[in-house]
CSV table of C-alpha atoms in Angstrom, one decimal:
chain,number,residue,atom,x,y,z
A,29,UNK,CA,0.0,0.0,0.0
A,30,UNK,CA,1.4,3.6,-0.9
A,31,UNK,CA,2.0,5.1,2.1
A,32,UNK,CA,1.1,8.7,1.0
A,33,UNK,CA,-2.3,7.2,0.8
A,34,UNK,CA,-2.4,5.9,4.2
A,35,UNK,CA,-1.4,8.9,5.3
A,36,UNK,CA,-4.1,11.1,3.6
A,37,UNK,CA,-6.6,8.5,4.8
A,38,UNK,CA,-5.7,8.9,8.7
A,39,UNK,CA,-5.4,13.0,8.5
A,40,UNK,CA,-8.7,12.8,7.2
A,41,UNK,CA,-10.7,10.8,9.4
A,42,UNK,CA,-8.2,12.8,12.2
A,43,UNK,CA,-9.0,15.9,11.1
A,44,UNK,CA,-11.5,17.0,8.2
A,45,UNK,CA,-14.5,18.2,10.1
A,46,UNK,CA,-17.4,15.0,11.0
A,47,UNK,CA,-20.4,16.8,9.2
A,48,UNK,CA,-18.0,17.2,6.0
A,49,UNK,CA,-17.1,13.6,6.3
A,50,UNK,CA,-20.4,12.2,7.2
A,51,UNK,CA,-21.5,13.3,3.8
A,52,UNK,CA,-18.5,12.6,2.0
A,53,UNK,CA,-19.1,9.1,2.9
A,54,UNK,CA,-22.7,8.9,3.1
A,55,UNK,CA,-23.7,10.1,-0.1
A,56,UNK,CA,-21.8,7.5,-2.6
A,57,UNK,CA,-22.7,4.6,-0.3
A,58,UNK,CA,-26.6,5.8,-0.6
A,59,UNK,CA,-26.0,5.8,-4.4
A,60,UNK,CA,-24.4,2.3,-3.8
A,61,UNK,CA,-27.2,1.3,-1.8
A,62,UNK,CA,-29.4,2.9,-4.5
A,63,UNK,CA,-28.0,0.8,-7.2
A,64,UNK,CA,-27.7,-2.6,-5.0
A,65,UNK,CA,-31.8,-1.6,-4.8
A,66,UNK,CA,-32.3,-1.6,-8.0
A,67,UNK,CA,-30.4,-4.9,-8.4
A,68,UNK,CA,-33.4,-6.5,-7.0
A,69,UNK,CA,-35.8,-4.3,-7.9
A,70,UNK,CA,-35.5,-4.0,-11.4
A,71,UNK,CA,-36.0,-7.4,-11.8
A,72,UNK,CA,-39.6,-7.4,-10.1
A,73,UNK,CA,-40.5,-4.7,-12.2
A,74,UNK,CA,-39.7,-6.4,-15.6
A,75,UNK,CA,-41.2,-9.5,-14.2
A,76,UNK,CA,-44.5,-7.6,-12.7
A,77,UNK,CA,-45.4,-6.3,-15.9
A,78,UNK,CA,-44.4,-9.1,-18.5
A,79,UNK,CA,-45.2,-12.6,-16.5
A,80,UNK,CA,-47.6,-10.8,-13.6
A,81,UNK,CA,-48.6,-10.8,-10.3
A,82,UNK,CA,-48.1,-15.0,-9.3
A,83,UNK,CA,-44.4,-14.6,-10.9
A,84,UNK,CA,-43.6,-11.4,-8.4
A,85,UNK,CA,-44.8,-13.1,-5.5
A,86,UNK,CA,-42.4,-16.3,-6.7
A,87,UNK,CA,-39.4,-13.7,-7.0
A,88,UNK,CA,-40.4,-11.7,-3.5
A,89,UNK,CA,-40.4,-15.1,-2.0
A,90,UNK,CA,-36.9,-15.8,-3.4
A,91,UNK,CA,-35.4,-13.0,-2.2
A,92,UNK,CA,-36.5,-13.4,1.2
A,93,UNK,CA,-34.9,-16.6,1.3
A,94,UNK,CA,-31.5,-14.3,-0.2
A,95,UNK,CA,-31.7,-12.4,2.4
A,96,UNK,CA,-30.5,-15.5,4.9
A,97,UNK,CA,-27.7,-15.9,2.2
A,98,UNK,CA,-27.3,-12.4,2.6
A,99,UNK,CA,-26.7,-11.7,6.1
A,100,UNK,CA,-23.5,-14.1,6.2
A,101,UNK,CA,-21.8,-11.8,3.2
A,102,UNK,CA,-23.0,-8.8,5.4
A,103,UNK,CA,-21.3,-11.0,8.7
A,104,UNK,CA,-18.4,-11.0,7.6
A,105,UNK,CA,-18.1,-7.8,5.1
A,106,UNK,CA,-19.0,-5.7,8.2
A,107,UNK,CA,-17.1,-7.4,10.4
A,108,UNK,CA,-13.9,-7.6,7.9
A,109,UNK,CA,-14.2,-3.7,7.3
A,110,UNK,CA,-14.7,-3.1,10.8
A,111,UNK,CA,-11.5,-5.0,12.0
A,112,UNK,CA,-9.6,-3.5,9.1
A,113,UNK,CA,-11.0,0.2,10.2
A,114,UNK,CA,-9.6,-0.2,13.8
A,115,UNK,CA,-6.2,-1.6,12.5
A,116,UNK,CA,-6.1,1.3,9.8
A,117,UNK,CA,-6.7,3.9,13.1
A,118,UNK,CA,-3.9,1.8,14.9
A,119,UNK,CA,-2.4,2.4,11.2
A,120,UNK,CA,-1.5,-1.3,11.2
A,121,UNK,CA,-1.9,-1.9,7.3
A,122,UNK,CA,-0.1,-5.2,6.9
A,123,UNK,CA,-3.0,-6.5,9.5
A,124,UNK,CA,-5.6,-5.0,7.5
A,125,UNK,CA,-4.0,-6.7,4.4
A,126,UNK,CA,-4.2,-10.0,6.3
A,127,UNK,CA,-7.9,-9.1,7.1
A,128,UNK,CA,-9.1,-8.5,3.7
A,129,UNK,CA,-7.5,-11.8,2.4
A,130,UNK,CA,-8.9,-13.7,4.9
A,131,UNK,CA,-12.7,-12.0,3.5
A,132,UNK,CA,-12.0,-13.2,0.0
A,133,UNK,CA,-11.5,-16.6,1.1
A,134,UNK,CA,-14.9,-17.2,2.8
A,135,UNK,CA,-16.5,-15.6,0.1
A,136,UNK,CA,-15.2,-18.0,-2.1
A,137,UNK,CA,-15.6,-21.2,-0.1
A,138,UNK,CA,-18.1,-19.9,1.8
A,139,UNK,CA,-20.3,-19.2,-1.5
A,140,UNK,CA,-19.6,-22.8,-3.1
A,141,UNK,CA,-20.6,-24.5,-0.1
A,142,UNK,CA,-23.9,-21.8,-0.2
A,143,UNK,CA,-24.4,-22.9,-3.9
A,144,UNK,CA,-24.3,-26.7,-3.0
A,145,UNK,CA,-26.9,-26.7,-0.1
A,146,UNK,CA,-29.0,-24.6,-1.7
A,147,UNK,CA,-29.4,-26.6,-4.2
A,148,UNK,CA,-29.8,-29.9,-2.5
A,149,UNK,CA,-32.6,-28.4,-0.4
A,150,UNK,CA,-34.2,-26.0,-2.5
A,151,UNK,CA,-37.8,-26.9,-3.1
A,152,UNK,CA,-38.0,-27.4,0.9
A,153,UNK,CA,-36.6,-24.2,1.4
A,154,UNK,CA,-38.8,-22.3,-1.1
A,155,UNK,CA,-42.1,-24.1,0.7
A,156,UNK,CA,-40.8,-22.5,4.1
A,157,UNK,CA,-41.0,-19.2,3.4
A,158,UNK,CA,-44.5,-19.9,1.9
A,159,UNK,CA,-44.2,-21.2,-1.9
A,160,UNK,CA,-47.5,-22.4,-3.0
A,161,UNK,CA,-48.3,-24.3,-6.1
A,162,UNK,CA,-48.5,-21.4,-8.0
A,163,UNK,CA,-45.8,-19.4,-7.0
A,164,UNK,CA,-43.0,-23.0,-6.4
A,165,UNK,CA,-42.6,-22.9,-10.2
A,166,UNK,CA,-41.2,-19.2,-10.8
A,167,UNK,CA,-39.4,-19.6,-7.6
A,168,UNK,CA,-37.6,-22.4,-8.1
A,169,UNK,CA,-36.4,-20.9,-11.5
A,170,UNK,CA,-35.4,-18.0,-10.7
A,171,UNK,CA,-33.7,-19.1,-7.3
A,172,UNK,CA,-31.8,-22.5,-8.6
A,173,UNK,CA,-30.0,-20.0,-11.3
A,174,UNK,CA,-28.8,-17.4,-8.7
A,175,UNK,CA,-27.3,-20.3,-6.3
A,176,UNK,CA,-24.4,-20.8,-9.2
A,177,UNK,CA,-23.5,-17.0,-8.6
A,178,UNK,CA,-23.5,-17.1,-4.8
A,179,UNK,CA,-19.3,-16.9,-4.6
A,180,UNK,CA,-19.8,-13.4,-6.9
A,181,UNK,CA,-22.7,-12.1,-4.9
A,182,UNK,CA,-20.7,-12.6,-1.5
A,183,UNK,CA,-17.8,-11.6,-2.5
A,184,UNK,CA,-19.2,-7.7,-4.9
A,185,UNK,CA,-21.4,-7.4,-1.7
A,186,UNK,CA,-19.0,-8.3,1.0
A,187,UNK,CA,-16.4,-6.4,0.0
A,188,UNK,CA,-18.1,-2.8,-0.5
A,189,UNK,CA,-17.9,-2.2,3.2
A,190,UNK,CA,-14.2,-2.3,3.3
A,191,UNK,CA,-13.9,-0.6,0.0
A,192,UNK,CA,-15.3,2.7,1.9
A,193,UNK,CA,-13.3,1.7,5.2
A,194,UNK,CA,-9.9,2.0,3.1
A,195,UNK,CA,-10.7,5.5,1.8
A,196,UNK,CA,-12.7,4.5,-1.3
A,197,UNK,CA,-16.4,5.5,-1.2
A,198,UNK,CA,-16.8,6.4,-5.0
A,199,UNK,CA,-15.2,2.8,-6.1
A,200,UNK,CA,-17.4,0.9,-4.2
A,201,UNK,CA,-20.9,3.6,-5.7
A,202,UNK,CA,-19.6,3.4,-9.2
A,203,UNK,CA,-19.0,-0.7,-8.8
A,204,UNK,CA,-22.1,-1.2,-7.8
A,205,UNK,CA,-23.3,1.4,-10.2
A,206,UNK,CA,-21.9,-0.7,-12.9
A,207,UNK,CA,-23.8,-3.7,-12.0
A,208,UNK,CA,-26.6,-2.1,-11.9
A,209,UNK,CA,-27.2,-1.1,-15.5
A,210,UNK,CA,-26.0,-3.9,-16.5
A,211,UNK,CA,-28.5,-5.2,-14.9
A,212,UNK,CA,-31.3,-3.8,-16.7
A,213,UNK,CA,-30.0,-3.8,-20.2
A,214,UNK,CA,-29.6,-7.6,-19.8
A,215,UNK,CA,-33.4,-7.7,-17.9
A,216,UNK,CA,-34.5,-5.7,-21.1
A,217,UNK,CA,-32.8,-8.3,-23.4
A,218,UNK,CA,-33.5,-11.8,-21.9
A,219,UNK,CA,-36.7,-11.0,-20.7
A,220,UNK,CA,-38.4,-8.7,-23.3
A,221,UNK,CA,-36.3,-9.6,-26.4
A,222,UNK,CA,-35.5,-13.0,-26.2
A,223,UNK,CA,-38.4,-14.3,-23.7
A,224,UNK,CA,-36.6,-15.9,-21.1
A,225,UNK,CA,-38.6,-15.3,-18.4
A,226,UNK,CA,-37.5,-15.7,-15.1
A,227,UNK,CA,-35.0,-17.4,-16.1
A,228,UNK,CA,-33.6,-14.5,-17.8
A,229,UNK,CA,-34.4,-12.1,-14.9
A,230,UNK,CA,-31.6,-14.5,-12.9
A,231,UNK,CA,-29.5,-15.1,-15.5
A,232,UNK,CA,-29.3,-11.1,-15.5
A,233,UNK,CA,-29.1,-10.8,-11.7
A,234,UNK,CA,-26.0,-13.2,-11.6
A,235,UNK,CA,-23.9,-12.2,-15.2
A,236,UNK,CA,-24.2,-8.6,-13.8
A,237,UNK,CA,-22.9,-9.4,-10.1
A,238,UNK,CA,-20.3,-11.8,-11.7
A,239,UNK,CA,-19.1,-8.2,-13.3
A,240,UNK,CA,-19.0,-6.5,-10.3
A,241,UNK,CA,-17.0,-9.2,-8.7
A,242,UNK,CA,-14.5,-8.8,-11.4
A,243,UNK,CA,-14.1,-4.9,-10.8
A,244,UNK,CA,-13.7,-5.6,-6.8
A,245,UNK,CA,-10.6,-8.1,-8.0
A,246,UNK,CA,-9.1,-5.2,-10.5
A,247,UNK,CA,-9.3,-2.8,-7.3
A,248,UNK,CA,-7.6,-4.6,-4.9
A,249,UNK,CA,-5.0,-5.7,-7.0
A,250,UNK,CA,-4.1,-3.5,-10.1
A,251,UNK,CA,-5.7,0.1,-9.1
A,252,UNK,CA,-3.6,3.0,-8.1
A,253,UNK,CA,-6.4,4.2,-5.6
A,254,UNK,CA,-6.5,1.1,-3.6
A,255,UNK,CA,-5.4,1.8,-0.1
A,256,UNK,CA,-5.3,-2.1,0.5
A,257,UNK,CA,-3.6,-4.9,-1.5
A,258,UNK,CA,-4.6,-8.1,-2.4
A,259,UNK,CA,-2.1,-10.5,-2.0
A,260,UNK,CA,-2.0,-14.3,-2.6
A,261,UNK,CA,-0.3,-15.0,0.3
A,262,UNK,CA,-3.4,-13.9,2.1
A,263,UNK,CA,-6.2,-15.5,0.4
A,264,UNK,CA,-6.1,-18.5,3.3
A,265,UNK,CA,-8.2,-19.2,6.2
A,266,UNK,CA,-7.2,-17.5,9.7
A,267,UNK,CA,-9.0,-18.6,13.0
A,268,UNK,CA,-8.5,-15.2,14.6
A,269,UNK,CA,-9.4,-13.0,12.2
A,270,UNK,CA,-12.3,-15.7,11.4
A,271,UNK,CA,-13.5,-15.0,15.3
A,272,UNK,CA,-13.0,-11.8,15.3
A,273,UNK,CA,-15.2,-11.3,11.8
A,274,UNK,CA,-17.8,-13.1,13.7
A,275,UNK,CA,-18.3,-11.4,16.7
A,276,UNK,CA,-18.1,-7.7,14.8
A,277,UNK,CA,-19.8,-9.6,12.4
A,278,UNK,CA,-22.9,-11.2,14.6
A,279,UNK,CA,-25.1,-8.2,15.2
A,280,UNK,CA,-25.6,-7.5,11.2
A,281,UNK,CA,-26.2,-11.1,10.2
A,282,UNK,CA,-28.5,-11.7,12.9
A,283,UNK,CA,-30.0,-8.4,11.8
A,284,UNK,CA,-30.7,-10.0,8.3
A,285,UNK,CA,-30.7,-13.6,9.1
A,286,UNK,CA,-33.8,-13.0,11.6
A,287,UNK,CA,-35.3,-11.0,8.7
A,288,UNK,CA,-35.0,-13.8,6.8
A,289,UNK,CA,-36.7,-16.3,10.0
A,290,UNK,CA,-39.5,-13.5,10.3
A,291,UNK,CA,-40.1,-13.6,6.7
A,292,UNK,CA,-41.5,-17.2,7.5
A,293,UNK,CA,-43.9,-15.6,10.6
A,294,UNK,CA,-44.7,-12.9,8.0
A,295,UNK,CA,-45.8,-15.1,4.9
A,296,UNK,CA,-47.2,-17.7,6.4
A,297,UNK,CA,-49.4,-14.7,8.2
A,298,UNK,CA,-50.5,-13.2,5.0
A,299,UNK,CA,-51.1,-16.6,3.4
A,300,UNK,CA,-53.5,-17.2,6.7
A,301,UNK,CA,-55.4,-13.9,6.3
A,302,UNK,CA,-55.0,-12.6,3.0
A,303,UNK,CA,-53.8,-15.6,0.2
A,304,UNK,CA,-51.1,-15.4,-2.3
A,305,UNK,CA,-52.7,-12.0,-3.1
A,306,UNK,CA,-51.2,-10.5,0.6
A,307,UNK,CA,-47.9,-12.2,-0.7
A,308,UNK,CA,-47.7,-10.0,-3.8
A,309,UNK,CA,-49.0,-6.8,-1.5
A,310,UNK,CA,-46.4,-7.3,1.0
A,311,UNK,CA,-43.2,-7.9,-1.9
A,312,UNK,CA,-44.5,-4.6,-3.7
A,313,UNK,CA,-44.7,-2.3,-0.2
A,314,UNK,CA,-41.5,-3.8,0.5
A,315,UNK,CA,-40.2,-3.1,-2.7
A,316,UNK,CA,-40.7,0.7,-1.9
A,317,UNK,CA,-40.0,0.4,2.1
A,318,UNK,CA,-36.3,-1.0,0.6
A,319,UNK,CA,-36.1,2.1,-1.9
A,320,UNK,CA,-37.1,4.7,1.3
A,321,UNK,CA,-34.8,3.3,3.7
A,322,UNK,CA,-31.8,3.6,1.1
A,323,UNK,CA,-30.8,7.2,2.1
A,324,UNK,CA,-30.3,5.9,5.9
A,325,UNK,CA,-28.4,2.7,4.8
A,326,UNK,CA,-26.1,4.9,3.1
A,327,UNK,CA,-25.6,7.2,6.2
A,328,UNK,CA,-25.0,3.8,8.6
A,329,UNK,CA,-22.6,2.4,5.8
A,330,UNK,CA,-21.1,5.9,5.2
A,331,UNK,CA,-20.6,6.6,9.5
A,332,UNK,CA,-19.6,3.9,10.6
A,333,UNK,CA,-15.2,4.0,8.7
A,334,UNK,CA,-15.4,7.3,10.2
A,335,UNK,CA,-16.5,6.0,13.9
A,336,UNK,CA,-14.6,2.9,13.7
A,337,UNK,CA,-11.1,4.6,13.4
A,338,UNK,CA,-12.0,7.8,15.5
A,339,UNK,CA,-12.3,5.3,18.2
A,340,UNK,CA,-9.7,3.3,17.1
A,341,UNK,CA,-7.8,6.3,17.5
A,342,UNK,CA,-9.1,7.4,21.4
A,343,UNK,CA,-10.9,10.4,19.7
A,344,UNK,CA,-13.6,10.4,21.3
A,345,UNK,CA,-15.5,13.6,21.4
A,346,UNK,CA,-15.1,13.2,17.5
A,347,UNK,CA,-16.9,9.4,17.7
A,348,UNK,CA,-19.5,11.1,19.6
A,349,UNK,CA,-20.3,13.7,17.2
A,350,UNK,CA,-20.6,11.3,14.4
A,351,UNK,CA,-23.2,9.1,15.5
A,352,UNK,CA,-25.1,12.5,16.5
A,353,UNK,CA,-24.5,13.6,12.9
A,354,UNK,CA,-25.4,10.3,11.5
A,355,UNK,CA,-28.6,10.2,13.4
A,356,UNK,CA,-30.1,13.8,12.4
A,357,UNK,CA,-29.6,13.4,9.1
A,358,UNK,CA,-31.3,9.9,8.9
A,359,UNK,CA,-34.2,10.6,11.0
A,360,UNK,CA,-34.6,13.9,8.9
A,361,UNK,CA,-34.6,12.2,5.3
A,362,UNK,CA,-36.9,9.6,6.6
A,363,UNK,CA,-39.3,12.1,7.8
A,364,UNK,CA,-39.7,13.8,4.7
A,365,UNK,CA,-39.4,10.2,2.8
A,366,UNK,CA,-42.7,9.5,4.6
A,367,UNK,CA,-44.3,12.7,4.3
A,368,UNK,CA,-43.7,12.4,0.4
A,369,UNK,CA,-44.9,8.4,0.3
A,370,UNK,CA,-48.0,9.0,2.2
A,371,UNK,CA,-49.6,11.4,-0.3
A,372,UNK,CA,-48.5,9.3,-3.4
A,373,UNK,CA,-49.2,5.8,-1.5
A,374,UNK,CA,-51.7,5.1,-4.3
A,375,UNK,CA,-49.3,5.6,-7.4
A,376,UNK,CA,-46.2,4.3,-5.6
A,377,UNK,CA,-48.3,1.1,-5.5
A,378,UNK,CA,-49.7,1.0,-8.9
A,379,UNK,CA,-46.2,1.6,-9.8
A,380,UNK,CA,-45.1,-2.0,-9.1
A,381,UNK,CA,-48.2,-4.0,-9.8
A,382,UNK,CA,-50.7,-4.9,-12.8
A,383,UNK,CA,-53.8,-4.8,-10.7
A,384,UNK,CA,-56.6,-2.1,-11.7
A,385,UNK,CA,-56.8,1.3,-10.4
A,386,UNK,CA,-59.9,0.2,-7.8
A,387,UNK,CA,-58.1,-2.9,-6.6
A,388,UNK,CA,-54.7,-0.7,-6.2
A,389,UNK,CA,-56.4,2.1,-4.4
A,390,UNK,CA,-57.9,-0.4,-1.8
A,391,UNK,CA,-54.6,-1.9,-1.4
A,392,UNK,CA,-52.6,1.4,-1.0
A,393,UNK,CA,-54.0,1.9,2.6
A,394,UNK,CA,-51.5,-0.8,3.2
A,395,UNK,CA,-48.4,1.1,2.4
A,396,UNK,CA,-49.6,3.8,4.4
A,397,UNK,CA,-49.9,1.7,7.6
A,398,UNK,CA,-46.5,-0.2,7.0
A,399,UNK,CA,-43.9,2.8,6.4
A,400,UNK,CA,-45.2,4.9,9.6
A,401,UNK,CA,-42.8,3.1,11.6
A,402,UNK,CA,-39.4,4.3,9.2
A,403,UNK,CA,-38.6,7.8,11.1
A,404,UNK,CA,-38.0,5.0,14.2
A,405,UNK,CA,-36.1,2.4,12.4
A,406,UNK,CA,-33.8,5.0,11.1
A,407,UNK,CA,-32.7,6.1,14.5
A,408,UNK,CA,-32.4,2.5,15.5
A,409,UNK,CA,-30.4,1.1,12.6
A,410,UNK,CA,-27.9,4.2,12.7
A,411,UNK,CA,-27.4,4.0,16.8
A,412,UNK,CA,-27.6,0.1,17.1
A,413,UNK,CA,-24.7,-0.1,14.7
A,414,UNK,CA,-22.7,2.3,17.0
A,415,UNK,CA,-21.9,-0.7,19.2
A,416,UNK,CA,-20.8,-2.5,16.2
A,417,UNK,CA,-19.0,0.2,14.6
A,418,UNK,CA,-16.6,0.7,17.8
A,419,UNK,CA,-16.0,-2.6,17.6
A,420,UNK,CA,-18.1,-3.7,20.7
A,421,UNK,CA,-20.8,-5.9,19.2
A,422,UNK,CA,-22.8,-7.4,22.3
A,423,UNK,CA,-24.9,-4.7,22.7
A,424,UNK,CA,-25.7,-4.4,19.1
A,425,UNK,CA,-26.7,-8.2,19.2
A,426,UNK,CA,-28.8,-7.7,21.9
A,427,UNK,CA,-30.7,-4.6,20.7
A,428,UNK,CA,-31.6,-6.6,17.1
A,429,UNK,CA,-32.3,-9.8,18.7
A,430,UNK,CA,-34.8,-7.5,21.0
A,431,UNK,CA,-36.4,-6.2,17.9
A,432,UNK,CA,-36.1,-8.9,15.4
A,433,UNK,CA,-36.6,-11.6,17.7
A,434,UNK,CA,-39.0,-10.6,20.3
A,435,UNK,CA,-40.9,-7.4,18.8
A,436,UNK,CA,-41.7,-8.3,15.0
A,437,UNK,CA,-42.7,-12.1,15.6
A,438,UNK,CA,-44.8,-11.7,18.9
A,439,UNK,CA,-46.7,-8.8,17.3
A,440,UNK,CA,-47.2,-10.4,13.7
A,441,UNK,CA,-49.0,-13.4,15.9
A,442,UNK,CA,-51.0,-10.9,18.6
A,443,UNK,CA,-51.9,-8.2,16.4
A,444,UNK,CA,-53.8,-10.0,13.7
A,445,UNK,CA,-55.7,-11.9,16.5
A,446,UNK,CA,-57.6,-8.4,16.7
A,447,UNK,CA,-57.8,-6.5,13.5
A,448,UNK,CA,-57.0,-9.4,11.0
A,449,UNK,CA,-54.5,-8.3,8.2
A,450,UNK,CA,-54.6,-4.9,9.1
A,451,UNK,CA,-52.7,-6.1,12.2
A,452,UNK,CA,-49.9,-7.7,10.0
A,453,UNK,CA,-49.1,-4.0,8.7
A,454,UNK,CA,-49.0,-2.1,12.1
A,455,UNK,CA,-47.0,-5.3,13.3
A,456,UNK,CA,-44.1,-3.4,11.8
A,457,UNK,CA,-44.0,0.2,12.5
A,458,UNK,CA,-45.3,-0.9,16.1
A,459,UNK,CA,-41.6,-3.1,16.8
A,460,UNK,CA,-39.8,0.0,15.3
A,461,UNK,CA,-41.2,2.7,17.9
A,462,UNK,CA,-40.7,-0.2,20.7
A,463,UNK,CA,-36.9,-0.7,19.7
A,464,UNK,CA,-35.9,2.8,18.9
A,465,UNK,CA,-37.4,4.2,22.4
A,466,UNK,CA,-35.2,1.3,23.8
A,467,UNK,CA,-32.0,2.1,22.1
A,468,UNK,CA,-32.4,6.1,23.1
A,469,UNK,CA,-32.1,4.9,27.0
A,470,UNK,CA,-29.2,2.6,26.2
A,471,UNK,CA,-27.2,5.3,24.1
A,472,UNK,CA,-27.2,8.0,26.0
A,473,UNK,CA,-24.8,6.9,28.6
A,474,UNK,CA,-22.6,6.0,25.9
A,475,UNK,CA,-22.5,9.2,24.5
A,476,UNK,CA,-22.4,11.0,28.0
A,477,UNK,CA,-19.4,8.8,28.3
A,478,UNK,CA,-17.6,9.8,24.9
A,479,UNK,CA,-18.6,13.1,25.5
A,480,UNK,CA,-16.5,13.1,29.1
């Protein structure tokens, strides 16, 4: 690594003012997070409005069962860019090295092994998260493609977190970026041109991440911007780092893996009260719930670099004012995200679906119910993943188990008992105002603390 760009990196985590570098950071990883959206979303719209509404509940379905997939790139790409932040702010590089090439090697064993047991168990799997008869077939297409790409997907996902950590936010927006319209110009072509379906919505999905993957491997190897190197020496399994990843590591995967559990509580719910047609509901207002929350994912990818080596560092009173700064500007965007989304609930939802204009309008009400809640998930993503950030995980564990474990499921079973599936959509917003009030009383003597 050139050491002139280790050395810009640490003066300006050090030293550039915390608002300056809150959005220096923030802003590419929301168009990162922007583009990774559209990854999936693109392919619900192409498939919503050529193959209809049984296909989109097949592909919401699948991605559900992604998301458990998911949360064991995001284990140990948060937990790898976390470790590497600290050593970076202890500006032990060669450690960080080590770190990274210890990353690449899950992700590439770790997705093989992913690839094989998916496909061994894959119509079971597909039937737990509520597959039906008519939603098994698009399902099983679509999904049994994407497990050949799983090494790809862990390692263009896994690896954006450490891209920004090293001093990199525009790499990892414009890799994603990339992806992204690839994307869609092969959606456009397998699915509307040559008619493949599903099939080609996957086959799209996968050929653009296997691209993306490509670029992270020219970064980290050939570019002159890379603050981290590559090296073959490193790509090998290490039990401490391997530890280390997972306790960072535990808080985000339990964050999406129990997403991924409650998405079994949650279908199985709508099937009960509503049929596949609450399925397709639910995969559309989560379609736009993802595309809302993307400004704040970009602010908690975006913070937490910054936080990580600030602390690393013993500068404390600087840690403290970036969570502060992270939170106000994510509880402001989703304020005025919701604002906006209430008074176009009814086109936002028409947006994403084939149904008429009188079945969308009495669907819409829906939406409106399920986002309330997103002003109080902001503020408990961005302060939960303080813990995590300063490299002390068990608190950040506790608070998501709290909400993920005991919150969303117990109310997705009590509320409907009362108001039916009207219940199923306050479920949500309900468990975000419980866990957000939570986390305010548990981080307040932490920043007292920093603050002192």
């Amino acid at each position: 690594m050139p050491a002139g760009k280790f050395t810009q990196l640490s003066d300006e985590f050090r030293n550039q003012k915390i608002f300056s570098l809150v959005l220096k950071y923030s802003f590419p990883a929301m168009v990162g997070t922007f583009m990774f959206t559209v990854y999936n979303v693109v392919d619900r719209i192409f498939i919503s409005r050529v193959l209809g509404n049984e296909a989109i509940a097949g592909v919401g379905i699948t991605f559900q069962i992604f998301m458990l997939f998911i949360a064991v790139g995001v284990m140990f790409g948060i937990g790898g860019a976390t470790l590497a932040s600290l050593q970076m702010g202890r500006r032990n590089f060669r450690s960080a090295e080590r770190i990274l090439g210890t990353m690449f090697w899950i992700f590439i064993y770790g997705g093989v092994l992913t690839c094989v047991l998916g496909l061994i168990f894959l119509e079971p799997i597909i039937r737990l998260f509520g597959g039906t008869e008519l939603t098994l077939p698009y399902a099983k297409q679509y999904f049994g493609i994407l497990l050949f790409f799983m090494p790809f997907d862990f390692m263009a996902m896994g690896t954006n977190n450490i891209i920004r950590s090293e001093g990199n936010p525009r790499f990892s927006m414009w890799n994603i970026a990339a992806g992204c319209i690839s994307n869609i110009i092969l959606d456009y072509i397998f699915i509307l041109v040559l008619g493949l379906g599903v099939g080609g919505a996957a086959w799209a999905t996968g050929i653009s991440k296997l691209l993306s993957s490509v670029l992270v491997i020219w970064h980290f190897t050939l570019s002159h911007r890379r603050t981290l190197t590559l090296r073959w020496k490193n790509i090998r399994f290490n039990k401490l780092i391997f530890v280390r990843m997972c306790e960072i590591g535990l808080s985000p995967f339990l964050m999406q893996g129990i997403f991924a559990l409650v998405a079994i509580v949650l279908n199985n719910s709508l099937l009960r009260y509503g049929g596949d047609t609450a399925i397709t509901v639910m995969t559309i207002n989560s379609t736009i719930f993802m595309l809302m929350a993307i400004p704040n994912q970009g602010i908690v990818m975006g913070y937490q670099p910054i936080a990580g080596y600030n602390y690393g560092a013993r500068l404390f009173a600087r840690t403290a004012e970036c969570l502060k700064t992270a939170a106000f500007f994510g509880v402001v965007i989703t304020v005025l995200l919701l604002g906006i989304v209430q008074l176009a609930a009814p086109w936002a939802f028409g947006a994403l679906c084939n149904y008429d204009a009188e079945l969308t309008n009495s669907w819409a009400y829906s939406l409106r119910i399920l986002i309330l809640g997103i002003p109080f998930w902001s503020f408990f993503s961005i302060t939960s993943t303080f813990f995590q950030a300063t490299g002390r995980p068990k608190m950040t564990i506790f608070l998501n188990i709290f909400r993920q474990v005991l919150c969303v499921p117990g109310l997705l079973l009590l509320l409907p008992l009362f108001w039916g599936i009207n219940g199923i959509w306050m479920a949500l917003p309900l468990a975000d105002l419980i866990a957000a009030s939570v986390t305010f009383f548990l981080i307040m003597p932490e920043m007292r603390r920093l603050q002192s």
